[in-house]
XYZ file of C-alpha atoms in Angstrom:
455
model
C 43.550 -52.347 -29.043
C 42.570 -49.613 -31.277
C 45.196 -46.456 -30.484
C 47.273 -48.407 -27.332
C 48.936 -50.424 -30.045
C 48.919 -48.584 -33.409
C 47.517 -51.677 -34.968
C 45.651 -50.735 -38.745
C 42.364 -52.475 -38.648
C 42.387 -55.345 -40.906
C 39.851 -55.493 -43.705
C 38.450 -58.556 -44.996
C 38.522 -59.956 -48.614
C 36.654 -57.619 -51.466
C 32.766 -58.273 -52.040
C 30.797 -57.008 -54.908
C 28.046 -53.875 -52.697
C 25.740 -55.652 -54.195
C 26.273 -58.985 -52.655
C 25.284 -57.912 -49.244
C 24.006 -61.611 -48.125
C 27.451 -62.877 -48.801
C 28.684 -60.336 -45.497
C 27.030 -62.928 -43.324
C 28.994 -65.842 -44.365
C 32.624 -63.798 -44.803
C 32.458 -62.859 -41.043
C 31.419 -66.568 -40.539
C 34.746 -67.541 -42.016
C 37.036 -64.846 -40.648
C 35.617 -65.820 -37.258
C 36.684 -69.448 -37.808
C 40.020 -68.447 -39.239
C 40.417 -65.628 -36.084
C 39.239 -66.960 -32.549
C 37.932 -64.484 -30.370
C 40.884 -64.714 -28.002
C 44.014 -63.455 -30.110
C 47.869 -64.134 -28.472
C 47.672 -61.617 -25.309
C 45.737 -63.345 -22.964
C 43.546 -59.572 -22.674
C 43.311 -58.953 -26.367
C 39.752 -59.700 -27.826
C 39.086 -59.800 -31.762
C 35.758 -58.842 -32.928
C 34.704 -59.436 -36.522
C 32.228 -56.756 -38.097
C 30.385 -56.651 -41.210
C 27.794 -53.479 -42.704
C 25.569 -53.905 -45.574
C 27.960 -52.353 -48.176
C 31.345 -50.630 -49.037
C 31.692 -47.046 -48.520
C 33.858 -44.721 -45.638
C 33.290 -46.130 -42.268
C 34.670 -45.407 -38.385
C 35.232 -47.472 -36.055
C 35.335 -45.855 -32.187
C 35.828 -47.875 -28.824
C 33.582 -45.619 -26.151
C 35.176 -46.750 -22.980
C 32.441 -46.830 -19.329
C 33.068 -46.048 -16.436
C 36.595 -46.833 -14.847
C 38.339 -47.196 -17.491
C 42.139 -47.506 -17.495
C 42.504 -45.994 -21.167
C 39.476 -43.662 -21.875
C 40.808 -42.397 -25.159
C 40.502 -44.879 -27.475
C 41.979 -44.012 -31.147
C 39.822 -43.748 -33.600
C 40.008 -45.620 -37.153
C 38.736 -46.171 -40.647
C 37.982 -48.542 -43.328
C 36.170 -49.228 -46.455
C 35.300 -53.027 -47.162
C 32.238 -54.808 -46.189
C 33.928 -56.797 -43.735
C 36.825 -55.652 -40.846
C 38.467 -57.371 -37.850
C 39.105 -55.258 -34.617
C 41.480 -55.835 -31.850
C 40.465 -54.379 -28.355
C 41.597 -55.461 -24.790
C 38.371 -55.445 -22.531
C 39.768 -55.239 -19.352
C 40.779 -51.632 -20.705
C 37.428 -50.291 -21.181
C 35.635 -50.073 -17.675
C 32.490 -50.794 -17.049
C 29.757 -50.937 -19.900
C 32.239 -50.349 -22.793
C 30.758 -50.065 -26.178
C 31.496 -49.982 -30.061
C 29.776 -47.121 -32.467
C 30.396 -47.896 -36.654
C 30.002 -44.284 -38.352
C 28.901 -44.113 -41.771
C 30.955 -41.048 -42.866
C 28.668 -41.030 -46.079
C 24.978 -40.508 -44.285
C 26.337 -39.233 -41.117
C 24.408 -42.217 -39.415
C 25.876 -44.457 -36.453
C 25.607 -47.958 -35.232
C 26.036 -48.305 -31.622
C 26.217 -51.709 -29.719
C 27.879 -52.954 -26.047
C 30.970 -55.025 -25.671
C 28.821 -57.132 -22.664
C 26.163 -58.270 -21.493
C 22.972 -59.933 -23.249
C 23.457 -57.541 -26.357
C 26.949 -58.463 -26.950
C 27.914 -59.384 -30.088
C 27.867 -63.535 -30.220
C 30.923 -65.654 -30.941
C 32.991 -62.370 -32.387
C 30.896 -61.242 -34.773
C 28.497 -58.035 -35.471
C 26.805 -58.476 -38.250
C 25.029 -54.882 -39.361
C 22.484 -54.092 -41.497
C 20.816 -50.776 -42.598
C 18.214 -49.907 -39.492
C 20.778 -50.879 -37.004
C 22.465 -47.516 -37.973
C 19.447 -45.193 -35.675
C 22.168 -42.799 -34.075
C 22.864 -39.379 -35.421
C 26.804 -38.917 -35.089
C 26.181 -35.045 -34.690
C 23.358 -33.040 -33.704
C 24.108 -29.208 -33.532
C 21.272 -26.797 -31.835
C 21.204 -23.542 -32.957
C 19.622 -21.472 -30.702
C 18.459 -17.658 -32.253
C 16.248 -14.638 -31.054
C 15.868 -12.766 -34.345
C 17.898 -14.267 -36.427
C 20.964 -13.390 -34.432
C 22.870 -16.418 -32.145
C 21.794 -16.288 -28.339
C 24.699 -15.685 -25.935
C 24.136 -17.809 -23.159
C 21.616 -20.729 -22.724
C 21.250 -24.036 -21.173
C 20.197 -27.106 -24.113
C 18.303 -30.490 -22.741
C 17.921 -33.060 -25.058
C 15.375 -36.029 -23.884
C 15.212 -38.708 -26.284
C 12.329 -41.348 -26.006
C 14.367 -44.623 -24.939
C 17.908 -42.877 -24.083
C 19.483 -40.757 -21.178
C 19.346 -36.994 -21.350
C 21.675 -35.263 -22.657
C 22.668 -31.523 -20.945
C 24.896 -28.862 -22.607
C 25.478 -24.879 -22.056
C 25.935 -22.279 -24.178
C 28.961 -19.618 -23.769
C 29.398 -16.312 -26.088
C 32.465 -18.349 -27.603
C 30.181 -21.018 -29.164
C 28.119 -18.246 -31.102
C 24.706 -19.429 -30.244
C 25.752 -23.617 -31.468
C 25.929 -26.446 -29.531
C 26.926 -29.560 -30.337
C 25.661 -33.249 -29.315
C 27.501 -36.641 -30.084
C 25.348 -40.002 -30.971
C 21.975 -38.893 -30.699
C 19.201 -41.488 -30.998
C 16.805 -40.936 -33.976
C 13.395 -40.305 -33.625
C 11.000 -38.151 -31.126
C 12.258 -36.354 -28.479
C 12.325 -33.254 -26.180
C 13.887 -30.021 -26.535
C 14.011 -27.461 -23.462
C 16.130 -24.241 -23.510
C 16.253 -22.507 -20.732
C 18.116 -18.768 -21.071
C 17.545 -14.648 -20.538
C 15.820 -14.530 -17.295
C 14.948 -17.705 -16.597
C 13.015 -18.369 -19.531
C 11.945 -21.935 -20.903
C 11.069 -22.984 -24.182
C 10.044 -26.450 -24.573
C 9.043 -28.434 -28.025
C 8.750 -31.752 -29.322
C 11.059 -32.835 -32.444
C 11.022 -35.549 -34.752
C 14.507 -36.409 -35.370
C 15.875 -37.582 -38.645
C 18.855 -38.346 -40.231
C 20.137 -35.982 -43.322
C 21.758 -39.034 -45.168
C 24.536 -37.057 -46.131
C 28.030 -36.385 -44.689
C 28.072 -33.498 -41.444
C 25.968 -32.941 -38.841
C 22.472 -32.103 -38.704
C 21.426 -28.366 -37.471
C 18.290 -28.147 -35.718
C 16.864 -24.433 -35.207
C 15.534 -23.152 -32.347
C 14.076 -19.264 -32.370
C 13.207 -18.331 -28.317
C 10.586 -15.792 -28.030
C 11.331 -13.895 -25.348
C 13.573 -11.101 -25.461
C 17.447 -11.930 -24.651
C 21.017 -10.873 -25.313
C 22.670 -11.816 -28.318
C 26.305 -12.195 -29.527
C 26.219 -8.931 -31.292
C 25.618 -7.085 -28.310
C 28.577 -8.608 -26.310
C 31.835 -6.401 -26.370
C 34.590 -8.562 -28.401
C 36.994 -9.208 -25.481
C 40.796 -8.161 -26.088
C 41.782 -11.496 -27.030
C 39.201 -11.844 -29.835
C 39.974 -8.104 -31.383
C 41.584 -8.529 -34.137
C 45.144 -6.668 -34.196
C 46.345 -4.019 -36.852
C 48.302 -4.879 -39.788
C 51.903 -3.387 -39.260
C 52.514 -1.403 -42.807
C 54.319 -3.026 -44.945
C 58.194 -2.277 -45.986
C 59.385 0.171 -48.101
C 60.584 -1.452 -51.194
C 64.453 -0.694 -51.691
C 64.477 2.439 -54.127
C 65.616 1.447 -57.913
C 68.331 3.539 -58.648
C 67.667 6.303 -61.356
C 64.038 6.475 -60.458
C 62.387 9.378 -58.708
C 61.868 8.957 -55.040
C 58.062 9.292 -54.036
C 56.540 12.098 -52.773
C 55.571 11.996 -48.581
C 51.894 12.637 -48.740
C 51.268 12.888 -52.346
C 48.286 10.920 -52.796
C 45.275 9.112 -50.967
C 42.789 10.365 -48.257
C 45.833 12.003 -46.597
C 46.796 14.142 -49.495
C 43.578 15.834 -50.264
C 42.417 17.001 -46.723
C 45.670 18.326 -46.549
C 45.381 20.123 -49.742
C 41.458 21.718 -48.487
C 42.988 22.766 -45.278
C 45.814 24.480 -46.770
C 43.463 26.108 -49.089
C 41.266 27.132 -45.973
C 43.632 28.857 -44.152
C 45.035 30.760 -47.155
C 41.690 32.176 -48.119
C 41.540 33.166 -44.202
C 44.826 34.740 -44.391
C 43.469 36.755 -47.305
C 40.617 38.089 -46.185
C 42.285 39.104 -42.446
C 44.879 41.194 -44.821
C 42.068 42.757 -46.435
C 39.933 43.460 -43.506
C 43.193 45.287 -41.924
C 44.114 47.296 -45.194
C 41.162 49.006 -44.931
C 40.303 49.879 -41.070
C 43.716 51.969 -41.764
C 46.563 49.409 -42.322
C 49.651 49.730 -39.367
C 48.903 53.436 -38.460
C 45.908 53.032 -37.030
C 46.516 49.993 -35.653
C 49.604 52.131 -33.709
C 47.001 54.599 -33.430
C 45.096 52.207 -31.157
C 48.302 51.447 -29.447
C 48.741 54.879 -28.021
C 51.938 55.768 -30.625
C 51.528 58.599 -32.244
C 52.054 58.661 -35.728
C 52.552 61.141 -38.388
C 50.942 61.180 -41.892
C 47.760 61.872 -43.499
C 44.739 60.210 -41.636
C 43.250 56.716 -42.490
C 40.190 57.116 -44.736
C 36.817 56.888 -42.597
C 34.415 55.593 -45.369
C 30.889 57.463 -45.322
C 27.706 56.475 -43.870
C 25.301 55.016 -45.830
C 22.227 56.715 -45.401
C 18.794 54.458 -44.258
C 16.033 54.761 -46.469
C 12.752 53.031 -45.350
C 11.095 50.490 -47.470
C 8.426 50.761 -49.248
C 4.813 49.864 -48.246
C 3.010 47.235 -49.414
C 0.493 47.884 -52.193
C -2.640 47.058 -50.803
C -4.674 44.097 -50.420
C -8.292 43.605 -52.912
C -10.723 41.154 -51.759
C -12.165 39.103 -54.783
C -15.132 37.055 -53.620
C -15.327 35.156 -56.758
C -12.158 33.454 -55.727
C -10.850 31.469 -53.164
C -8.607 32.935 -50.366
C -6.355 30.143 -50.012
C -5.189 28.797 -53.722
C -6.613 31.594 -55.470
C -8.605 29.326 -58.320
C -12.145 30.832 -59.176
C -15.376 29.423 -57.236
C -17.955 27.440 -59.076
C -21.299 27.791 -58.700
C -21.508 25.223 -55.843
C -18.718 27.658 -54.110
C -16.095 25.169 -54.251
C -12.637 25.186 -55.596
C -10.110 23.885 -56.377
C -8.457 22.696 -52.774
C -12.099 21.005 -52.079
C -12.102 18.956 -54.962
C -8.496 17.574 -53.740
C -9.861 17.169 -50.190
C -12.423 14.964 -51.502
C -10.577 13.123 -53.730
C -7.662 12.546 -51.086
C -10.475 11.116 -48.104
C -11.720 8.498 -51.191
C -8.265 7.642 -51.287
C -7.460 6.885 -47.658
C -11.011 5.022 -47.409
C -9.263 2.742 -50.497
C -6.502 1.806 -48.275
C -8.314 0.924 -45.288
C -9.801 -1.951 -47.212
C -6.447 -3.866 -48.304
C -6.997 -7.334 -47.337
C -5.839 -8.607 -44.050
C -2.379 -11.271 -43.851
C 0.705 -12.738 -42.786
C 4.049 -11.589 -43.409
C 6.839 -13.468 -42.058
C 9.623 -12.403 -40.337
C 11.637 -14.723 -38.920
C 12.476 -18.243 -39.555
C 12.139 -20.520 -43.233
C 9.155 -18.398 -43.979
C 10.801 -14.835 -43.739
C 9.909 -12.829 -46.402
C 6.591 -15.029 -46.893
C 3.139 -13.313 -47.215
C 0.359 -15.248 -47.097
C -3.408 -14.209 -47.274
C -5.920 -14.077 -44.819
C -10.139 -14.522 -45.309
C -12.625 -15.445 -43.096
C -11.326 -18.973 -41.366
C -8.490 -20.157 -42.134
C -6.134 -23.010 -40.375
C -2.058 -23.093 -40.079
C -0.284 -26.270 -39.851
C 2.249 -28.504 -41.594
C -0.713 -30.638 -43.460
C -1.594 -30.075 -46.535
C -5.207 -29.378 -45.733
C -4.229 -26.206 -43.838
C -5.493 -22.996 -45.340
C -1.617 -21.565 -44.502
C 0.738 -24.764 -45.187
C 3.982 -24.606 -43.678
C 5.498 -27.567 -44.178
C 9.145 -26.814 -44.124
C 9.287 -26.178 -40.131
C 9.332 -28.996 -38.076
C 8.389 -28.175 -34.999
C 5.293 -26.888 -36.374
C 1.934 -29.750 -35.720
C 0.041 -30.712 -38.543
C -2.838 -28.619 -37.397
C -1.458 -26.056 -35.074
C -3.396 -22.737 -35.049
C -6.668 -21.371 -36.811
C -7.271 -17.431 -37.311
C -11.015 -16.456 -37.787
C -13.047 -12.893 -38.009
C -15.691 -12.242 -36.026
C -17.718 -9.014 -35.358
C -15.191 -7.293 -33.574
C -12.149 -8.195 -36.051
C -9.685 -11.125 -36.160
C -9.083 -13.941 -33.647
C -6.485 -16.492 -33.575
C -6.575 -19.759 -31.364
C -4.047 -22.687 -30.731
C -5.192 -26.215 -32.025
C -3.707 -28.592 -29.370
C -0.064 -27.972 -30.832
C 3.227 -29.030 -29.320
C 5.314 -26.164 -28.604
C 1.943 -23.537 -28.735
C 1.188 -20.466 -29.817
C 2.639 -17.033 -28.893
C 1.228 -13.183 -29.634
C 4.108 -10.578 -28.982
C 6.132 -13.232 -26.749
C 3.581 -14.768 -24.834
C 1.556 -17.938 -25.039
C -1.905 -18.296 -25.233
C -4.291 -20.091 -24.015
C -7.408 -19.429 -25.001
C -9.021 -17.322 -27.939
C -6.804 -14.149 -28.729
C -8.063 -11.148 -30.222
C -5.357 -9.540 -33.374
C -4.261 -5.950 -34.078
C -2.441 -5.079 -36.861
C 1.379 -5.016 -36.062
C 0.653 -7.933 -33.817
C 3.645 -10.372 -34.102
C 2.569 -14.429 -34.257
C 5.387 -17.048 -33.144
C 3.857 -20.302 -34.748
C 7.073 -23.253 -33.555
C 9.946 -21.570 -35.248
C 8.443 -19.311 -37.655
C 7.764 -15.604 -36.999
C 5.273 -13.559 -38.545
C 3.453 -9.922 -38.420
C -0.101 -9.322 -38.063
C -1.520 -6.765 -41.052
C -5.237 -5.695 -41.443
């Protein structure tokens, strides 16, 4: 049994990739040569062959009431392998998954029942590998990970699968032997929000897991804005050790030196200048004897110096003000004939202008999602979809249908509408349903992609 016993799985003789028919007939053998039953009366041996060399795993996945659910995982490399299992250990419904470490792919088959592998042997070939062996969803509001959520998976022909997102997961969450193709994603977070979409599921075909992205609409709080608890702060780096001093050099100087040093230096400088200018301010309201003066002691000597009285000499008035008709009263330029000037010409020219800008063209700028950063144009009618044939093509988001929205102008300015998509169509976080009226600064969710409204 794979893990109980610590027994290496066996690999068969070495075949050529190439020669995949000759699999067939080398598990053939080995099953003749290795009867299903080995010694222990419990201890089954199944023979399995895939289509060529490469990195493979093999993993028991115990059912239900089973005396040893963790089975030990393990490797190999030919074409052809022999593993030892005891049945009676695996509960109810056991099954065996092959991994292809190369394409990320899995094979998964039962130990019983009518789908059982026949007389010891599972002989493999390329589509029986339609399980992912890791599907991660990473759910986003902005670009930044989503806190807490709750992920259903629904595959077409296969149980759903149910998993919940915590701040500690950063917005990812993973999912083990996936089946490929369609099926349905809901994610239900914030205040009891739900986002639901249809995804065609392929494989990668290379090693890791595949990350599907999810972008919610609705507002909702994201990792950033959690507090790090005290057990995720990172702690602060205890200095580091004086080195031992070298004898004969000079010993350093406490504060000579970095950030430290120099405010030092400007404060010391500061106060100095203040010390200064107190000293001077004292020396001449009448040094100590008037300040014992103030004091009530009486002091003998010649008077402090009071300094005289400046005396106040009104300013002068303005030289007055000549009217010149000829020109203008506000930038002083001469008048034409017309009466204008200079500041009309520049109002003119300034309103032709601002009329200029008001005609830029009307588009699409993305923000959020593959197409961030995108701008693409919009005139007249125009469709947005995955196809080709779309007037806006956005073909590298998959949960986006072929033909999934159309924006057209009508009398009273642009409209968009949603062309029987999937997962819809949604102006400033809601869906619609019918024919929306734009404004500029509108924001469009079109399946994952995000984009802003300019006219």
């Amino acid at each position: 049994m794979i893990g109980s016993y610590g027994r290496r799985i066996r690999s068969g003789a070495r075949f050529p990739a190439a020669l995949g028919g000759l699999s067939a007939l080398a598990c053939a053998i080995l099953a003749v040569q290795s009867p299903a039953q080995t010694g222990s009366a419990h201890t089954s041996r199944l023979t399995v062959s895939v289509p060529r060399q490469g990195e493979y795993m093999v993993r028991l996945l115990p059912g239900k009431g089973a005396k040893d659910p963790h089975q030990l995982p393990s490797e190999f490399r030919e074409a052809v392998t022999q593993v030892d299992y005891e049945l009676d250990q695996l509960g109810e419904g056991p099954r065996i998954a092959i991994d292809n470490m190369s394409t990320g792919e899995t094979a998964i088959r039962p130990l019983t029942g009518e789908r059982a592998p026949k007389k010891g042997v599972l002989d493999l070939k390329e589509i029986d590998f339609d399980h992912l062996r890791e599907l991660q969803v990473r759910v986003t509001y902005k670009d930044k990970p989503v806190t807490v959520a709750r992920v259903e998976l629904r595959p077409r022909d296969a149980a759903p699968r149910v998993g919940v997102l915590d701040p500690t997961m950063k917005g990812i969450l993973s999912f083990s032997d996936v089946p490929l193709g369609r099926l349905r994603l809901s994610v239900i977070y914030g205040n009891k929000y739900t986002q639901t979409q249809d995804v065609e599921l392929a494989s990668a075909r290379k090693p890791g897991p595949v990350v599907l992205d999810v972008a919610v609409a609705n507002r909702t709080s994201t990792v950033d804005q959690v507090s790090p608890s005290p057990e995720q702060t990172p702690a602060k780096p205890e200095p580091a050790a004086a080195a031992p001093a070298t004898p004969g050099a000079p010993a350093p100087r406490a504060g000579s030196g970095g950030l430290t040093g120099l405010l030092g230096t400007v404060l010391g400088l500061i106060l100095g200048a203040g010390a200064i200018w107190l000293l001077y301010r004292w020396s001449t309201s009448g040094g100590m004897a008037a300040t014992l003066q103030k004091a009530g002691i009486e002091v003998s000597g010649p008077p402090a110096e009071t300094p005289a009285p400046t005396p106040w000499t009104p300013n002068a008035p303005p030289p007055p003000v000549v009217a010149d008709t000829s020109r203008c009263q506000f930038c002083g330029e001469p008048r034409n004939a017309a009466g204008e000037c200079a500041c009309s010409t520049t109002a003119s020219t300034t309103a032709g202008a601002a009329a200029g800008a008001a005609g830029a063209s009307p588009r699409l700028i993305g923000n959020g999602g593959v197409y961030s950063g995108s701008i693409f144009a919009v005139g007249g009618a125009v469709t947005i979809g995955r196809d080709a044939s779309c007037g806006i093509a956005l073909p590298q988001d998959n949960s986006i249908s072929r033909t999934h929205a159309a924006l057209r102008q009508d009398a009273n300015g642009f409209v968009i509408e949603d062309r029987g998509s999937s997962n819809g169509v949604f102006v400033n976080g809601v869906r619609i349903t019918a024919e929306r009226p734009l404004r500029s600064g509108d924001e469009i969710q079109i399946g994952n992609s995000r984009f802003r409204f300019e006219a």
